[in-house]
Amino acid sequence: MTVITVNGTEQKLQVDPSTPLLWVLREQLALTGTKFGCGMAECGACTVHVNGTAMRSCVTPLSAVSGQKITTIEGLAPSNNELHPLQQAWIEEQVPQCGYCQSGQLMTAAALLATNPSPSDADINIAMAGNICRCGMYSRIRRAIKSAAGVQQFDPAVAELAREINNG
Amino acid sequence: MGKWTRRAFISAGVVAGGGLIVGVAIRPGNRAAKLSKYVAGDGETLLHTWVKLDSDNVVTAIIPHAEMGQGVGTALAQMLADELDADWDLVKFEEAPALGEFANYPMAQAMLLAGADIPDFVLPTVEGALIRTAHALDLQITGGSLSVRTTGAYGMRIAGAAVKEMLKIAAAEAWQVPVNQVIAENSQLIHKASGRVEPYCAFAESAGQMTPPVSPTLKSVDEFKIMGRHVERHDLPSKVDGTAIFALDVRLPDMLYATVMRAPTFGGGIDSVDELRTRAINGVVDVIQLPSAEVSSVLGGFTYAESVAVVAKGYWSAKQGMDALNIQWRSTENDGVSSDAIFKQFDRDISAGVDRESDIAQGDLVASMENAAQVINADYRVPFLAHTCMEPLNATAMVKDGHCEVWVGCQSPLSFRQSIADALGFDIENVTLHNCFMGGGFGRKSRPDYAIQAAQLAVSLGRPVQLIWTREEDVRQDFYRPAIQSRFRAAIDDSGDLIAWENTYVDKHEPDEAALIPYSVDVQDIGHVRSPTHIPFGAWRSVAHSHHGFFTESFIDEVAVAAGQDPFDYRVARLQHLPRQLAVLTKAAKEAQWHLPLAPGRGRGISLQSSFGSIVAEVVEVTVKDGNLSVDRVVAVIDAGYAVSPDGMKAQIESGIIYGLSAALFGEISIKDGAVVESNFHDYQSVRMSDAPAIETHIINSGADWGGAGEPGTPPIASALTNAIFNATGNRIRQLPIKNVDLQAARESTAAMG
Ligand code: FES
Ligand code: FES
């Protein structure tokens, strides 16, 4: 049996531990937001976070993440009635076309912003290099990352400031 | 709700402007009862095929097109809502279920009327049964950039206007006031004099008893309120939180998973299958050989080759089981065919000119060539291309009590349903198709082979099954954009004026006019020879425009350069008879600052192509440094008549550009031993973030007939790019993809020659 934590919930799994995490998420846990695109770490559609780091779940055997904390697109938003700043930006910039690649794009971008709150164009190119969008929405993805970076970068500080001002 | 007492009928009429419209009004009756199960919930009155109004005053546009990414639902809903004067916040849309009642009549009519731009894969129907029966059973398709310009223009708007008139009449009767005093606004009916205000839904039922008006009045452009406005797409929230259901996400109780393989050499079949090692793999349930399937339908007659399926408790076991199979494929007459051999054949057949047919032949070609100051010759080539939709092909099926249910993402739900019924030997009534969001379509998902396989598996397993193709199978069993060769000869006189244009290419595909040029040249001979290959052909985003846009717009550039003139000015001088094209091209040049000089190593290229009723020009800026190419910027201008959803149109142009750019830079399906060599994204590459240029799209609302947006962005990009590379380096690229060209070496050799 393999135990992993997915979106905050512990899961005990009776699955061949060599099975890639992608299929465990999709088939055993019915978390279908994580997509299959290539099966060989070439397209990024299957990207999830393992302890906060973006990983291609199609080439990550279950055994490799035993005891680890996994976040999928279903767990990206901070709560049920809130979106992650990137999800918000994705809607504002009207990023998705078919939408199939977007879970992976969002998860990669979220991992980027978590370590680099104001990425340059070059940083974005490097971080997003593994995520293909066959609908070609790259300019919108770039714009959305930048606008969310603005939010993430300033939001906590601004909120703090606002509180201080309000409290006099 | 049990109030269905009348039958479904078709209403037809002519509207101002001469367009013929056909709408389907759904009325109570046995057929509608079947429909009500799928569309009308409790308390809803189904007024018209395209409009549903429920008791919360919510208007639902029922969209007879599949959503493959283009936001078609939102644009069509805008058209309907605007004519209906609905409150946009009270408008929803849903895709029509795959039932005959929802066949896409307006699209059929537009095709019949216009004649042009009919996607290859629907042609047989338009020619045939449709005209006789006016019952376009198979026409619920998405392709040919037709959604807005046919369903929208001839269907949605009329439906909205008709329903509004009916509601006004119903309100006037109820209030006992003249109908011309009733105003429809924001989903409310208003009678100013008496101060009455009621929501639309109050009259839904009485309007439902009326015969729709034959000729409802449409708004003029300056009356549009919702069309042309930026609205957010309805489907996006579900596409950022993982809740959108693609076919791959369907989960049924007790479901098995499967993957398949067909003979790698097209036309091949199975000789023998050794299952021993596969059966030993944990989780593998069965190995099943699926027979070839013959289908007749909107696609014409097709045979899909037999395949081997491995069925397991999960996809991973199925995939491992497939890898462990030892399959011997039958040898075929195509076993020795390679890309090289195919191009040699093209070259030979063009030179021989066997059975050459002209698309256009005017003037004295021989004399013009003899009298020319200069004759320019060039041969162009493009390779086969796969579609590689982001979502690999898949379908889920279940057969119970002689009834087959299929969940799939497809561009043609009705023809899929028919093909599945054909392949299984079922009556069409015993096949239900649920069309899911498509992770890309690009033309591939108009072929039902994958859905048939899933249905066949469900029959033999007696359990629900999800069939998932490996990406490798997806690349190697596609219906490909054909490889094409195109040969040109042009004559110019002393002043550089273009006096004759000759062009012969292999393989003619839709649309008919793709190889024609917009430029005024008195002497023209454009024609094609037949040179068939065994590689399966399929519609690929923008179909024949995808290659002819590269060929003709590169060669006109060559001619301009030979004439010693600026490629933009040269085009402009020959477009004086086509004001829309001229305006689009000129705006593209202006926005891109065409005449502003660039630093050494940088270059600009321009291209113009009209397709699917829209005119698009693109200017590309590149930098070539040490043999490395960077595509810096693309400026695009589109005139599609009128942009219903301006941001949606821009997104589609961006998408079309990147799709064409992937093909121009990297796209190449090569043939060896009769089969496809490439297999996945490592050897069949796509543009990635770092390759992607900044794209600016400008829209011209000329007010001309509605054009498409999903495809017209693709055709100009390859030639705009190679023209830019020429401008930067002096290297003329006549064969795609560009990844095969050594830009460093080329520059040196050009320099040496110069
Ligand atoms: S499916 Fe994992 S990277 Fe493509
Ligand atoms: S939105 Fe379709 S692949 Fe990215």
Coordinates of C-alpha atoms in Angstrom, one line a residue, chain B residues 140-671:
Chain B
Q140 CA -24.1 18.9 -37.4
I141 CA -20.5 19.6 -38.0
T142 CA -17.9 22.0 -36.9
G143 CA -15.4 22.9 -39.6
G144 CA -14.7 25.2 -42.5
S145 CA -14.9 28.1 -40.1
L146 CA -18.6 28.1 -40.7
S147 CA -20.1 28.6 -37.3
V148 CA -20.6 32.3 -37.1
R149 CA -21.1 33.0 -40.8
T150 CA -23.7 30.4 -41.4
T151 CA -25.3 29.2 -38.2
G152 CA -24.9 32.6 -36.7
A153 CA -25.8 34.8 -39.6
Y154 CA -28.6 32.6 -41.0
G155 CA -29.8 30.8 -38.0
M156 CA -29.1 32.4 -34.6
R157 CA -29.9 35.9 -35.6
I158 CA -33.1 35.0 -37.4
A159 CA -34.1 32.7 -34.5
G160 CA -33.5 35.6 -32.0
A161 CA -35.5 38.1 -34.1
A162 CA -38.3 35.6 -34.7
V163 CA -38.7 34.8 -31.1
K164 CA -38.7 38.4 -30.1
E165 CA -41.5 39.1 -32.6
M166 CA -43.5 36.2 -31.3
L167 CA -43.1 37.4 -27.7
K168 CA -44.2 40.9 -28.7
I169 CA -47.3 39.6 -30.4
A170 CA -48.1 37.4 -27.4
A171 CA -47.7 40.4 -25.0
A172 CA -49.8 42.6 -27.2
E173 CA -52.6 40.1 -27.3
A174 CA -52.5 39.6 -23.5
W175 CA -52.4 43.3 -22.8
Q176 CA -54.9 44.1 -25.6
V177 CA -52.6 46.8 -27.0
P178 CA -51.2 47.3 -30.6
V179 CA -48.1 45.2 -31.1
N180 CA -46.1 48.2 -32.3
Q181 CA -46.4 49.8 -28.9
V182 CA -44.7 46.8 -27.2
I183 CA -41.0 47.2 -26.7
A184 CA -38.6 44.4 -26.1
E185 CA -35.6 45.3 -24.0
N186 CA -33.2 43.5 -21.7
S187 CA -35.4 40.3 -21.6
Q188 CA -38.4 42.3 -20.7
L189 CA -41.5 43.4 -22.6
I190 CA -42.6 46.9 -22.0
H191 CA -45.8 48.9 -22.7
K192 CA -44.9 52.5 -21.9
A193 CA -48.4 54.0 -22.0
S194 CA -49.9 51.6 -19.5
G195 CA -46.6 51.2 -17.5
R196 CA -46.7 47.4 -18.0
V197 CA -43.4 45.5 -17.7
E198 CA -43.2 41.7 -17.8
P199 CA -40.3 39.3 -18.3
Y200 CA -40.0 37.4 -21.5
C201 CA -40.8 34.2 -19.8
A202 CA -44.3 35.3 -18.9
F203 CA -45.2 34.9 -22.6
A204 CA -43.1 31.9 -23.4
E205 CA -46.0 29.5 -23.4
S206 CA -48.4 31.6 -25.5
A207 CA -45.6 32.4 -28.0
G208 CA -45.0 28.7 -28.2
Q209 CA -48.4 28.3 -29.8
M210 CA -47.6 30.6 -32.7
T211 CA -46.3 30.0 -36.1
P212 CA -42.9 31.8 -36.3
P213 CA -42.7 34.8 -38.6
V214 CA -41.4 34.0 -42.0
S215 CA -39.3 37.1 -42.4
P216 CA -38.3 38.7 -39.1
T217 CA -36.6 42.0 -39.2
L218 CA -32.9 42.0 -38.4
K219 CA -30.9 44.8 -36.8
S220 CA -28.5 46.9 -38.7
V221 CA -24.9 47.1 -37.5
D222 CA -25.5 50.4 -35.7
E223 CA -28.3 48.8 -33.6
F224 CA -26.1 46.0 -32.3
K225 CA -25.8 46.0 -28.6
I226 CA -24.2 42.6 -27.7
M227 CA -22.6 41.7 -31.0
G228 CA -19.2 43.4 -31.3
R229 CA -18.9 43.8 -27.6
H230 CA -16.3 42.1 -25.5
V231 CA -17.9 39.4 -23.4
E232 CA -16.2 36.7 -21.4
R233 CA -16.5 33.2 -22.7
H234 CA -18.9 31.1 -20.8
D235 CA -16.8 28.0 -20.7
L236 CA -13.6 29.4 -19.2
P237 CA -14.2 29.2 -15.5
S238 CA -14.5 25.4 -15.9
K239 CA -11.3 25.4 -17.9
V240 CA -9.2 27.0 -15.2
D241 CA -10.2 24.8 -12.2
G242 CA -10.1 21.4 -13.8
T243 CA -13.9 20.8 -13.8
A244 CA -14.4 21.0 -17.6
I245 CA -15.3 17.5 -18.8
F246 CA -13.4 16.4 -21.9
A247 CA -14.2 12.9 -23.3
L248 CA -11.1 11.6 -21.5
D249 CA -12.6 12.6 -18.2
V250 CA -15.8 10.6 -18.4
R251 CA -16.0 8.1 -15.6
L252 CA -18.6 5.3 -15.6
P253 CA -19.1 2.6 -13.0
D254 CA -17.3 -0.6 -13.7
M255 CA -15.4 1.0 -16.6
L256 CA -12.3 -0.7 -18.2
Y257 CA -9.6 1.1 -20.1
A258 CA -8.1 0.2 -23.5
T259 CA -5.5 1.2 -26.0
V260 CA -5.2 0.2 -29.7
M261 CA -2.8 -0.2 -32.5
R262 CA -3.3 -0.4 -36.2
A263 CA -0.8 -1.6 -38.8
P264 CA 1.9 1.1 -39.0
T265 CA 2.0 0.8 -42.8
F266 CA -1.2 2.3 -44.2
G267 CA -3.3 -0.3 -45.9
G268 CA -1.8 -3.1 -43.8
G269 CA -3.5 -5.5 -41.5
I270 CA -2.8 -8.1 -38.8
D271 CA -1.1 -11.3 -39.6
S272 CA -0.7 -12.8 -36.2
V273 CA -0.8 -11.7 -32.6
D274 CA 1.2 -13.3 -29.8
E275 CA -0.6 -12.4 -26.6
L276 CA 1.4 -14.5 -24.1
R277 CA 3.5 -11.8 -22.5
T278 CA 0.6 -9.4 -22.5
R279 CA -1.8 -11.7 -20.7
A280 CA 0.8 -12.1 -17.9
I281 CA 0.8 -8.4 -17.1
N282 CA -1.0 -7.4 -13.9
G283 CA -4.4 -5.7 -14.7
V284 CA -4.7 -6.9 -18.3
V285 CA -8.2 -8.1 -19.0
D286 CA -8.3 -9.0 -22.6
V287 CA -6.7 -8.7 -26.0
I288 CA -9.2 -8.1 -28.7
Q289 CA -8.9 -7.8 -32.5
L290 CA -11.3 -5.2 -33.9
P291 CA -12.5 -5.7 -37.4
S292 CA -12.1 -3.1 -40.1
A293 CA -15.2 -0.9 -40.3
E294 CA -16.9 0.4 -43.4
V295 CA -18.9 3.5 -42.9
S296 CA -21.0 5.5 -45.3
S297 CA -22.2 8.9 -44.2
V298 CA -21.4 12.5 -44.6
L299 CA -17.8 11.6 -45.1
G300 CA -18.5 9.4 -48.1
G301 CA -17.5 5.8 -48.0
F302 CA -14.5 5.0 -45.8
T303 CA -12.9 1.8 -44.6
Y304 CA -11.0 2.0 -41.3
A305 CA -8.4 -0.7 -41.0
E306 CA -8.6 -3.4 -38.4
S307 CA -6.8 -3.0 -35.1
V308 CA -5.6 -4.8 -31.9
A309 CA -6.8 -3.6 -28.6
V310 CA -5.5 -4.4 -25.1
V311 CA -8.1 -4.0 -22.4
A312 CA -7.1 -3.6 -18.8
K313 CA -8.2 -2.3 -15.4
G314 CA -6.3 0.9 -16.0
Y315 CA -4.7 2.7 -19.0
W316 CA -1.2 2.0 -17.7
S317 CA -1.7 -1.8 -17.7
A318 CA -3.2 -1.5 -21.1
K319 CA -0.3 0.4 -22.4
Q320 CA 2.2 -2.0 -21.0
G321 CA 0.2 -4.8 -22.4
M322 CA 0.3 -3.2 -25.8
D323 CA 4.1 -2.7 -25.6
A324 CA 4.4 -6.4 -24.7
L325 CA 2.3 -7.7 -27.7
N326 CA 4.2 -9.3 -30.5
I327 CA 2.2 -8.5 -33.6
Q328 CA 3.1 -9.5 -37.1
W329 CA 1.6 -7.2 -39.7
R330 CA 0.7 -8.3 -43.2
S331 CA 3.0 -7.0 -45.8
T332 CA 1.5 -4.5 -48.3
E333 CA 2.4 -3.1 -51.7
N334 CA 3.3 0.1 -49.8
D335 CA 6.0 -1.3 -47.7
G336 CA 8.8 0.3 -49.7
V337 CA 7.4 3.8 -49.9
S338 CA 9.4 6.7 -48.5
S339 CA 9.0 10.5 -48.4
D340 CA 11.8 10.7 -51.0
A341 CA 9.9 8.4 -53.3
I342 CA 6.8 10.4 -52.9
F343 CA 8.4 13.7 -53.8
K344 CA 10.2 12.0 -56.8
Q345 CA 6.8 10.9 -57.9
F346 CA 5.4 14.4 -57.5
D347 CA 8.3 15.9 -59.5
R348 CA 7.8 13.3 -62.3
D349 CA 4.1 13.8 -62.5
I350 CA 4.3 17.6 -62.5
S351 CA 7.0 17.5 -65.3
A352 CA 4.9 15.0 -67.3
G353 CA 1.8 17.1 -66.8
V354 CA -0.4 14.1 -67.1
D355 CA -4.1 14.8 -67.0
R356 CA -3.4 18.4 -66.0
E357 CA -6.5 20.3 -65.3
S358 CA -6.6 24.0 -65.1
D359 CA -8.2 26.0 -62.2
I360 CA -7.8 29.0 -64.4
A361 CA -6.3 29.5 -67.9
Q362 CA -6.4 32.9 -69.6
G363 CA -4.2 34.7 -72.1
D364 CA -1.4 33.5 -74.3
L365 CA 1.1 31.9 -71.9
V366 CA 3.6 30.8 -74.5
A367 CA 3.9 34.2 -76.1
S368 CA 4.2 35.9 -72.8
M369 CA 7.0 33.7 -71.7
E370 CA 8.8 34.3 -75.0
N371 CA 8.5 38.0 -74.8
A372 CA 9.5 38.3 -71.2
A373 CA 12.4 40.4 -70.1
Q374 CA 12.9 37.8 -67.3
V375 CA 11.4 34.4 -66.5
I376 CA 11.4 33.3 -62.8
N377 CA 11.2 29.6 -62.0
A378 CA 10.7 28.0 -58.6
D379 CA 9.6 24.7 -57.1
Y380 CA 8.0 24.6 -53.6
R381 CA 7.3 21.7 -51.3
V382 CA 5.5 21.0 -48.0
P383 CA 5.6 17.8 -46.1
F384 CA 2.7 15.7 -44.6
L385 CA 1.4 17.1 -41.3
A386 CA -0.3 15.5 -38.4
H387 CA -2.9 17.4 -36.3
T388 CA -1.7 16.5 -32.8
C389 CA -4.6 17.8 -30.9
M390 CA -3.6 18.4 -27.3
E391 CA -6.0 15.7 -26.2
P392 CA -5.0 12.4 -27.7
L393 CA -7.9 10.6 -29.5
N394 CA -10.2 8.8 -27.1
A395 CA -13.8 7.7 -26.7
T396 CA -15.8 6.0 -24.0
A397 CA -18.6 3.5 -24.9
M398 CA -21.2 1.4 -23.2
V399 CA -23.6 -1.1 -24.7
K400 CA -26.6 -2.2 -22.8
D401 CA -29.8 -4.0 -24.0
G402 CA -28.9 -3.4 -27.6
H403 CA -28.3 0.3 -27.1
C404 CA -24.9 1.9 -27.5
E405 CA -23.9 5.1 -25.7
V406 CA -20.7 6.9 -26.7
W407 CA -18.9 9.8 -25.1
V408 CA -16.6 11.6 -27.4
G409 CA -15.2 14.9 -28.5
C410 CA -15.9 15.3 -32.2
Q411 CA -16.5 17.8 -34.9
S412 CA -19.5 16.0 -36.4
P413 CA -21.7 14.4 -33.8
L414 CA -24.5 13.3 -36.2
S415 CA -22.2 11.6 -38.7
F416 CA -20.3 10.0 -35.9
R417 CA -23.5 8.6 -34.6
Q418 CA -24.4 7.2 -38.1
S419 CA -20.9 5.7 -38.5
I420 CA -21.0 4.0 -35.2
A421 CA -24.4 2.6 -36.0
D422 CA -23.1 1.4 -39.4
A423 CA -20.1 -0.3 -37.9
L424 CA -22.0 -2.1 -35.2
G425 CA -25.0 -2.9 -37.5
F426 CA -27.3 -1.0 -35.1
D427 CA -30.2 1.2 -36.0
I428 CA -29.3 4.8 -35.5
E429 CA -32.0 5.2 -32.9
N430 CA -30.0 2.7 -30.8
V431 CA -26.9 4.9 -30.7
T432 CA -26.7 7.9 -28.3
L433 CA -23.8 10.2 -28.6
H434 CA -22.6 12.6 -25.9
N435 CA -20.3 15.2 -27.3
C436 CA -17.8 16.5 -24.8
F437 CA -15.4 19.4 -24.8
M438 CA -12.7 18.8 -27.4
G439 CA -9.1 19.2 -26.5
G440 CA -8.5 20.6 -30.0
G441 CA -10.0 19.4 -33.2
F442 CA -8.2 21.0 -36.2
G443 CA -10.0 18.7 -38.6
R444 CA -8.9 15.4 -37.1
K445 CA -12.0 14.9 -35.1
S446 CA -14.2 14.8 -38.1
R447 CA -13.1 11.2 -38.6
P448 CA -15.0 8.7 -36.5
D449 CA -12.5 5.8 -36.4
Y450 CA -11.6 6.2 -32.7
A451 CA -15.3 6.3 -31.7
I452 CA -16.0 3.2 -33.7
Q453 CA -13.2 1.3 -32.0
A454 CA -14.6 2.2 -28.6
A455 CA -18.1 1.1 -29.6
Q456 CA -16.8 -2.2 -31.0
L457 CA -14.9 -2.8 -27.7
A458 CA -18.0 -2.1 -25.6
V459 CA -19.9 -4.6 -27.7
S460 CA -17.4 -7.4 -27.2
L461 CA -16.7 -6.6 -23.5
G462 CA -20.3 -6.0 -22.3
R463 CA -18.9 -3.4 -20.0
P464 CA -18.2 0.3 -20.3
V465 CA -14.8 1.0 -21.7
Q466 CA -12.6 4.0 -22.2
L467 CA -10.4 3.8 -25.2
I468 CA -7.3 6.0 -25.1
W469 CA -4.9 6.2 -28.0
T470 CA -1.2 6.6 -27.1
R471 CA 0.3 9.8 -28.5
E472 CA 2.3 7.6 -30.7
E473 CA -0.8 6.1 -32.3
D474 CA -2.3 9.5 -32.6
V475 CA 0.7 10.7 -34.6
R476 CA 1.0 7.6 -36.7
Q477 CA -2.6 6.9 -37.5
D478 CA -3.7 10.4 -38.5
F479 CA -5.5 11.7 -41.6
Y480 CA -2.7 13.9 -42.8
R481 CA -2.4 17.3 -44.4
P482 CA -1.0 16.1 -47.7
A483 CA 2.6 16.6 -48.8
I484 CA 2.4 18.9 -51.9
Q485 CA 4.8 20.1 -54.5
S486 CA 4.0 23.2 -56.5
R487 CA 5.9 24.5 -59.5
F488 CA 5.9 28.2 -60.6
R489 CA 7.0 30.2 -63.6
A490 CA 6.4 33.9 -63.9
A491 CA 7.3 36.4 -66.6
I492 CA 8.1 40.0 -66.1
D493 CA 8.7 42.8 -68.6
D494 CA 11.4 45.5 -68.7
S495 CA 9.6 47.6 -66.1
G496 CA 9.3 44.6 -63.8
D497 CA 5.6 44.3 -64.4
L498 CA 4.2 40.8 -63.9
I499 CA 2.9 39.7 -67.3
A500 CA 2.3 35.9 -66.8
W501 CA 1.8 33.5 -63.9
E502 CA 2.0 29.7 -64.4
N503 CA 1.6 27.2 -61.6
T504 CA 1.2 23.4 -61.5
Y505 CA 0.7 21.5 -58.3
V506 CA -0.2 18.0 -57.2
D507 CA -3.4 17.0 -55.6
K508 CA -6.4 19.3 -55.6
H509 CA -8.3 19.7 -52.3
E510 CA -10.9 22.0 -50.9
P511 CA -11.5 24.8 -51.1
D512 CA -11.5 25.0 -54.9
E513 CA -10.0 28.5 -55.2
A514 CA -7.1 28.0 -52.7
A515 CA -4.3 28.2 -55.4
L516 CA -5.7 31.3 -57.1
I517 CA -4.0 34.7 -56.6
P518 CA -5.6 38.0 -55.9
Y519 CA -3.2 40.0 -58.1
S520 CA -4.1 41.3 -61.4
V521 CA -2.2 39.4 -64.1
D522 CA -3.6 39.1 -67.6
V523 CA -2.0 35.8 -68.4
Q524 CA -2.5 33.0 -65.9
D525 CA -2.5 29.3 -66.0
I526 CA -3.0 27.6 -62.7
G527 CA -3.6 23.9 -62.7
H528 CA -3.0 20.6 -61.0
V529 CA -2.0 17.0 -61.8
R530 CA -3.1 13.9 -60.0
S531 CA -0.4 12.1 -58.1
P532 CA -2.0 9.9 -55.5
T533 CA -0.2 8.4 -52.5
H534 CA -1.2 5.8 -50.0
I535 CA -1.1 8.2 -47.1
P536 CA -4.6 9.0 -45.7
F537 CA -5.7 12.5 -46.4
G538 CA -7.6 14.6 -43.9
A539 CA -8.8 18.2 -43.5
W540 CA -6.1 20.1 -41.5
R541 CA -6.8 23.6 -40.2
S542 CA -7.5 25.8 -43.3
V543 CA -7.2 22.7 -45.6
A544 CA -5.6 23.5 -49.0
H545 CA -5.0 27.2 -48.0
S546 CA -2.4 25.9 -45.6
H547 CA 0.0 25.1 -48.4
H548 CA -1.1 27.3 -51.2
G549 CA -0.8 30.3 -48.9
F550 CA 2.8 29.4 -48.5
F551 CA 3.4 28.7 -52.2
T552 CA 1.8 31.7 -53.9
E553 CA 2.7 34.3 -51.3
S554 CA 6.3 33.2 -51.4
F555 CA 6.5 33.2 -55.1
I556 CA 5.0 36.7 -55.6
D557 CA 7.7 37.8 -53.2
E558 CA 10.3 36.3 -55.4
V559 CA 8.8 38.0 -58.4
A560 CA 8.8 41.4 -56.6
V561 CA 12.5 40.9 -55.7
A562 CA 13.4 39.9 -59.3
A563 CA 11.6 43.0 -60.4
G564 CA 13.7 45.0 -58.0
Q565 CA 10.7 46.3 -56.1
D566 CA 9.4 46.3 -52.6
P567 CA 7.3 43.2 -51.9
F568 CA 4.5 45.3 -50.2
D569 CA 4.4 48.0 -52.9
Y570 CA 4.5 45.3 -55.6
R571 CA 1.4 43.6 -54.2
V572 CA -0.4 47.0 -53.7
A573 CA 0.1 47.9 -57.3
R574 CA -1.7 44.6 -58.3
L575 CA -4.6 44.9 -55.8
Q576 CA -6.3 48.0 -57.0
H577 CA -9.3 46.0 -58.1
L578 CA -9.8 44.5 -54.7
P579 CA -10.4 47.3 -52.1
R580 CA -10.9 45.0 -49.1
Q581 CA -7.7 43.1 -49.7
L582 CA -5.9 46.3 -50.4
A583 CA -7.2 47.8 -47.1
V584 CA -6.2 44.7 -45.1
L585 CA -2.7 44.6 -46.6
T586 CA -2.1 48.3 -46.2
K587 CA -3.2 48.3 -42.6
A588 CA -0.9 45.4 -41.8
A589 CA 2.0 47.3 -43.3
K590 CA 1.1 50.4 -41.5
E591 CA 0.7 48.8 -38.1
A592 CA 4.0 46.9 -38.6
Q593 CA 5.8 50.1 -39.8
W594 CA 6.8 48.3 -42.9
H595 CA 9.0 51.0 -44.4
L596 CA 11.0 51.6 -41.2
P597 CA 14.5 50.2 -41.8
L598 CA 15.7 47.3 -39.6
A599 CA 19.1 46.5 -38.1
P600 CA 21.3 44.0 -40.0
G601 CA 20.3 40.4 -39.3
R602 CA 16.7 41.4 -38.9
G603 CA 14.0 41.1 -41.6
R604 CA 10.3 41.7 -42.3
G605 CA 8.0 39.6 -44.5
I606 CA 4.4 40.1 -45.6
S607 CA 1.7 37.8 -46.8
L608 CA -2.0 38.0 -47.7
Q609 CA -4.5 35.2 -48.0
S610 CA -8.3 35.2 -48.2
S611 CA -9.9 32.1 -46.9
F612 CA -13.3 31.0 -45.6
G613 CA -14.8 34.4 -46.4
S614 CA -12.2 36.4 -44.4
I615 CA -9.2 38.3 -45.6
V616 CA -6.0 38.2 -43.5
A617 CA -2.6 39.8 -43.9
E618 CA 0.3 39.2 -41.7
V619 CA 3.7 40.9 -41.3
V620 CA 6.4 38.9 -39.5
E621 CA 9.6 40.3 -38.0
V622 CA 12.6 38.0 -37.4
T623 CA 16.1 38.1 -36.2
V624 CA 18.6 35.7 -37.7
K625 CA 21.9 35.6 -35.7
D626 CA 24.6 33.0 -36.1
G627 CA 22.1 30.8 -37.9
N628 CA 19.6 31.0 -35.1
L629 CA 16.2 32.2 -36.0
S630 CA 14.0 34.2 -33.6
V631 CA 10.4 35.1 -34.7
D632 CA 10.0 38.4 -32.9
R633 CA 6.7 39.8 -33.8
V634 CA 3.6 39.1 -35.9
V635 CA 1.1 41.8 -36.9
A636 CA -2.1 40.4 -38.2
V637 CA -5.1 42.2 -39.8
I638 CA -8.4 40.4 -40.4
D639 CA -11.5 41.6 -42.3
A640 CA -14.2 39.0 -41.5
G641 CA -17.0 41.4 -42.3
Y642 CA -17.9 42.0 -38.7
A643 CA -16.4 40.7 -35.5
V644 CA -19.1 39.5 -33.2
S645 CA -16.7 38.7 -30.4
P646 CA -13.6 40.8 -31.1
D647 CA -11.5 39.3 -28.4
G648 CA -12.6 35.8 -29.4
M649 CA -11.6 36.6 -33.0
K650 CA -8.2 37.8 -31.9
A651 CA -7.7 34.7 -29.9
Q652 CA -8.5 32.6 -32.9
I653 CA -6.1 34.5 -35.1
E654 CA -3.4 34.1 -32.5
S655 CA -4.2 30.4 -32.4
G656 CA -4.2 30.0 -36.1
I657 CA -0.8 31.8 -36.4
I658 CA 0.9 29.6 -33.8
Y659 CA -0.6 26.5 -35.3
G660 CA 0.8 27.5 -38.7
L661 CA 4.1 28.6 -37.2
S662 CA 4.6 25.2 -35.6
A663 CA 4.1 23.6 -39.0
A664 CA 6.4 26.1 -40.7
L665 CA 9.2 25.8 -38.2
F666 CA 9.0 22.1 -37.2
G667 CA 6.1 20.2 -38.8
E668 CA 7.2 17.2 -40.8
I669 CA 5.7 13.8 -41.0
S670 CA 8.1 11.6 -42.9
I671 CA 7.4 8.3 -44.5

